[in-house]
Structure formats: C-alpha cells, structure tokens
N, CA, C and O atoms as CSV, one atom per row, in Angstrom:
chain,resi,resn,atom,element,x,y,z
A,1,UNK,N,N,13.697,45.103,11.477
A,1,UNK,CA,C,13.016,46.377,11.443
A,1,UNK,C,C,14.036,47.462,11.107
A,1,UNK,O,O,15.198,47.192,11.409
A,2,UNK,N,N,13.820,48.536,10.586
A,2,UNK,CA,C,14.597,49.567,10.196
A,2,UNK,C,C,14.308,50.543,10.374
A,2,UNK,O,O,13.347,50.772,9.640
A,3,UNK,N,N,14.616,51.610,11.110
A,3,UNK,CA,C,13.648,52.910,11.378
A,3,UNK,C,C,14.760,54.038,11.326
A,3,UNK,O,O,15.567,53.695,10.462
A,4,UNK,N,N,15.174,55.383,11.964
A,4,UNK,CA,C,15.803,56.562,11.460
A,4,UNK,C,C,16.827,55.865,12.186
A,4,UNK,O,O,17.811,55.786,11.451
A,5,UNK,N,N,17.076,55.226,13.500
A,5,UNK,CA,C,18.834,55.411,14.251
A,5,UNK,C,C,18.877,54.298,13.183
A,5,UNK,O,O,20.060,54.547,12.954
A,6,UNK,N,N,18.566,53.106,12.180
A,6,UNK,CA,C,19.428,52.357,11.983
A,6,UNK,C,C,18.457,50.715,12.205
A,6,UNK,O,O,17.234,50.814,12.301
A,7,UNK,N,N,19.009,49.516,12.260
A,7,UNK,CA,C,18.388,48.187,12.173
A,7,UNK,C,C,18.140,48.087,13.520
A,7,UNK,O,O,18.807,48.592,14.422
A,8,UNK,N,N,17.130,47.399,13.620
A,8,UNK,CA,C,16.351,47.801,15.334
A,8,UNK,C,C,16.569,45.763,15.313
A,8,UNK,O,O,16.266,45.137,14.298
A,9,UNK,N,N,16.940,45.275,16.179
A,9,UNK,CA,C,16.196,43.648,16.544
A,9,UNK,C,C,15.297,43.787,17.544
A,9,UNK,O,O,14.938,44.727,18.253
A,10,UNK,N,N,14.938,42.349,17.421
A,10,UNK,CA,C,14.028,42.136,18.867
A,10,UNK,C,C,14.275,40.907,19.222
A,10,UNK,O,O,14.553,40.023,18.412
A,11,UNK,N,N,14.174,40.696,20.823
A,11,UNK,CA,C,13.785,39.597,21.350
A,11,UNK,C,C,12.684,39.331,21.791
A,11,UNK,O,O,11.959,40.160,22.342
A,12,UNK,N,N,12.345,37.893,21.574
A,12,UNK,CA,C,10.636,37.668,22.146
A,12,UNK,C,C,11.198,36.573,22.552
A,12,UNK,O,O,12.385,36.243,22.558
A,13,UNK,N,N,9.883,35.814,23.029
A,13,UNK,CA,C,9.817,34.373,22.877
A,13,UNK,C,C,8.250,34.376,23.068
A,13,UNK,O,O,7.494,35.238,23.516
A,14,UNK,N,N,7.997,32.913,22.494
A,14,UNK,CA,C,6.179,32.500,22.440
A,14,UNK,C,C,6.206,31.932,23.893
A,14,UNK,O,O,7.032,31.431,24.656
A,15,UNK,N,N,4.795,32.284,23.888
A,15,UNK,CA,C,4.314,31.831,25.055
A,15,UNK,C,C,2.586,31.649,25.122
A,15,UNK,O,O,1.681,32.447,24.876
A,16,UNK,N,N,2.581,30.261,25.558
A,16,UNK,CA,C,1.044,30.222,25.586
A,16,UNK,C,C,0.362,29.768,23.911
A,16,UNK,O,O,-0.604,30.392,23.471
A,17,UNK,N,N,0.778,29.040,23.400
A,17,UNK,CA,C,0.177,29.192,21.885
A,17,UNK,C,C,0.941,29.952,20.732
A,17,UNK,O,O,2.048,29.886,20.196
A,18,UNK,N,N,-0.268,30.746,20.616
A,18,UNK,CA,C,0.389,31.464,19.264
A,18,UNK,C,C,0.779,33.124,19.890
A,18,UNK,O,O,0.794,34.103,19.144
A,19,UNK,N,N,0.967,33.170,20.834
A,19,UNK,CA,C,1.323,34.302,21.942
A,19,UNK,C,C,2.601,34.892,21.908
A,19,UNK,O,O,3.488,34.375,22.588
A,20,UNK,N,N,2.836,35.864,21.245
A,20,UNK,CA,C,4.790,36.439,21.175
A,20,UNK,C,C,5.050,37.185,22.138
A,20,UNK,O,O,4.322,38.165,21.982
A,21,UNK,N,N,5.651,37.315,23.045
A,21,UNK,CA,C,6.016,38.088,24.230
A,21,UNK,C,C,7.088,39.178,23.862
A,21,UNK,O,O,8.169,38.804,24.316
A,22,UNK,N,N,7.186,40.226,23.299
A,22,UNK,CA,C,8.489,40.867,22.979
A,22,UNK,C,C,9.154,41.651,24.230
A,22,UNK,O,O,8.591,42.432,24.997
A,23,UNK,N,N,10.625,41.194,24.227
A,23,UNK,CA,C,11.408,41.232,25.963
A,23,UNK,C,C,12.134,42.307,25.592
A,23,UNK,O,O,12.681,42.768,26.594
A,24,UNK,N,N,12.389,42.913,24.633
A,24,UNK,CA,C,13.418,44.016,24.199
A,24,UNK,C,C,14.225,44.274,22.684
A,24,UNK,O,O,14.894,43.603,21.899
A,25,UNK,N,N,13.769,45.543,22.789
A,25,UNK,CA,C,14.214,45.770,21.706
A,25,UNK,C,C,15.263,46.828,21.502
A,25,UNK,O,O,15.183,47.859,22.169
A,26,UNK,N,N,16.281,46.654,20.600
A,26,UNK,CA,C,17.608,47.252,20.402
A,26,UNK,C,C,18.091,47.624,19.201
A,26,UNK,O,O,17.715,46.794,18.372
A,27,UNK,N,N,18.979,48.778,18.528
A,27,UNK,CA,C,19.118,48.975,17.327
A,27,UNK,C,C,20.692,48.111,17.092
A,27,UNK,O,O,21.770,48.401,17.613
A,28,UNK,N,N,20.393,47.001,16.151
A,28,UNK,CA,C,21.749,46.719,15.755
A,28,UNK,C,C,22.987,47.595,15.426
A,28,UNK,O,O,22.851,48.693,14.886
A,29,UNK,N,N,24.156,47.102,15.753
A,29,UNK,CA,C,25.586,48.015,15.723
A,29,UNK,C,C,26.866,46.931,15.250
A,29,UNK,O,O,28.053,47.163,15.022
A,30,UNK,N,N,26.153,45.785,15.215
A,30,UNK,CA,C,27.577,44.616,15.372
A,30,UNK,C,C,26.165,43.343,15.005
A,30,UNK,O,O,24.965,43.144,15.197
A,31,UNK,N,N,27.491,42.714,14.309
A,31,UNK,CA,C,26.712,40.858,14.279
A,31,UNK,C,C,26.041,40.277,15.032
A,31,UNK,O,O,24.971,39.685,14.889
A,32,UNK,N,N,26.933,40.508,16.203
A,32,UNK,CA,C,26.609,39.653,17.299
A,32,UNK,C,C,25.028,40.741,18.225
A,32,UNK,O,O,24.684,41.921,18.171
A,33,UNK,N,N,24.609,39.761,18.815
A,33,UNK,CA,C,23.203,40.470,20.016
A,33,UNK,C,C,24.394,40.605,21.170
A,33,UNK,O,O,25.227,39.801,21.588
A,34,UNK,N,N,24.139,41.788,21.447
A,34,UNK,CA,C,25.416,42.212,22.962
A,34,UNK,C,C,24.462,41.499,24.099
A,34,UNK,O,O,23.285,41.143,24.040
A,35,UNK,N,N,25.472,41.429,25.198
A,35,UNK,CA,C,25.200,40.122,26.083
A,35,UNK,C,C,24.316,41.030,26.833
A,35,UNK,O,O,23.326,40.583,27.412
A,36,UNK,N,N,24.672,42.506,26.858
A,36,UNK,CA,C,23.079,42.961,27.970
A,36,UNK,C,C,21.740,43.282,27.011
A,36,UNK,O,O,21.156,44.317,27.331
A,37,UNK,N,N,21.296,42.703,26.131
A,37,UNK,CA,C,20.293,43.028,25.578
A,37,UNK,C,C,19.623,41.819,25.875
A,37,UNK,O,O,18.409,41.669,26.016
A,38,UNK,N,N,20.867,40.639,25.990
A,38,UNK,CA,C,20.105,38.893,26.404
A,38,UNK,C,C,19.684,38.886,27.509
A,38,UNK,O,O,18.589,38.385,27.767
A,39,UNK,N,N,20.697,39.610,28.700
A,39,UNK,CA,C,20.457,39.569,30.181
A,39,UNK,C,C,19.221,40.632,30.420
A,39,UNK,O,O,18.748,40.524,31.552
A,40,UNK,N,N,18.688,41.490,29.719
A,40,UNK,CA,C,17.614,42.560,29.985
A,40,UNK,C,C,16.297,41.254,29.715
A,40,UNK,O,O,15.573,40.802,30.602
A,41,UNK,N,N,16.277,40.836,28.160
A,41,UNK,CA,C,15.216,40.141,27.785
A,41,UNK,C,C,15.066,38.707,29.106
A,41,UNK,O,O,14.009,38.275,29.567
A,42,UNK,N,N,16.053,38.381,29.342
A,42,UNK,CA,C,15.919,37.050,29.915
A,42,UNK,C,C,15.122,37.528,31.740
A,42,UNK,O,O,14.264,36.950,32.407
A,43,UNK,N,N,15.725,38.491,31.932
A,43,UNK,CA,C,15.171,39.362,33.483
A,43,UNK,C,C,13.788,39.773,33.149
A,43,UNK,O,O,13.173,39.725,34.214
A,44,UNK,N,N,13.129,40.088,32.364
A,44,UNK,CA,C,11.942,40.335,31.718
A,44,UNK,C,C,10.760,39.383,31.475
A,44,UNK,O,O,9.546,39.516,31.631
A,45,UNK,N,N,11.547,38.362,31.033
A,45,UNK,CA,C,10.899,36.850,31.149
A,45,UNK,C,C,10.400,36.462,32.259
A,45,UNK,O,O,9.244,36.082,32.446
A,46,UNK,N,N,11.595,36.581,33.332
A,46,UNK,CA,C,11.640,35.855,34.550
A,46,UNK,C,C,10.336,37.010,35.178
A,46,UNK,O,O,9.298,36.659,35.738
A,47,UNK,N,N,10.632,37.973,34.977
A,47,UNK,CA,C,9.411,38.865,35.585
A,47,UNK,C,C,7.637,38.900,35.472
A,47,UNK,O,O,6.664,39.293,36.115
A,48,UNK,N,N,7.956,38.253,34.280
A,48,UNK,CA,C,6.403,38.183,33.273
A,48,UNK,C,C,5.635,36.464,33.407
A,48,UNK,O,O,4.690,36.119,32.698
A,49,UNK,N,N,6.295,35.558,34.467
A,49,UNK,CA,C,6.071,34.357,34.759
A,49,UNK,C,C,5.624,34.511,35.804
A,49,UNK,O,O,5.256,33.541,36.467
C-alpha cells in the first residue's frame, strides 16, 4: 500500500476460511518488519482467539 507518509505493510493472518484478520499496520522504513510490529500483531492474535 502507498499512501502520503510513504509504503504502509500489513500483517494479517487467515482465519476461519477465506477470513483475513488484519493485526497491524505500519509504514515501511527498512527491509526488514521491526520486531515490535510482529510482537503488536502476534498480541492481537492472541487477543482475538
């Protein structure tokens, strides 16, 4: 996605079928996904179970 700050990602994961759960979303800055955007989405998960 691309919007005014810059490249946005997202994390999801499916659930249930054809069901996308989106856990967080962040504007890219670097290659890599920074480790608190994994630890936000993954706490989000655990919340939504």
């Amino acid at each position: 996605m691309t919007g005014r700050d810059g490249i946005a990602r997202a994390v999801y994961a499916a659930v249930q079928g054809r069901t996308l759960l989106v856990l967080h979303v962040f504007i890219k800055k670097t290659q890599t996904t920074p480790r608190s955007a994994i630890e936000t989405a993954l706490k989000r998960l655990e919340e939504s179970t």
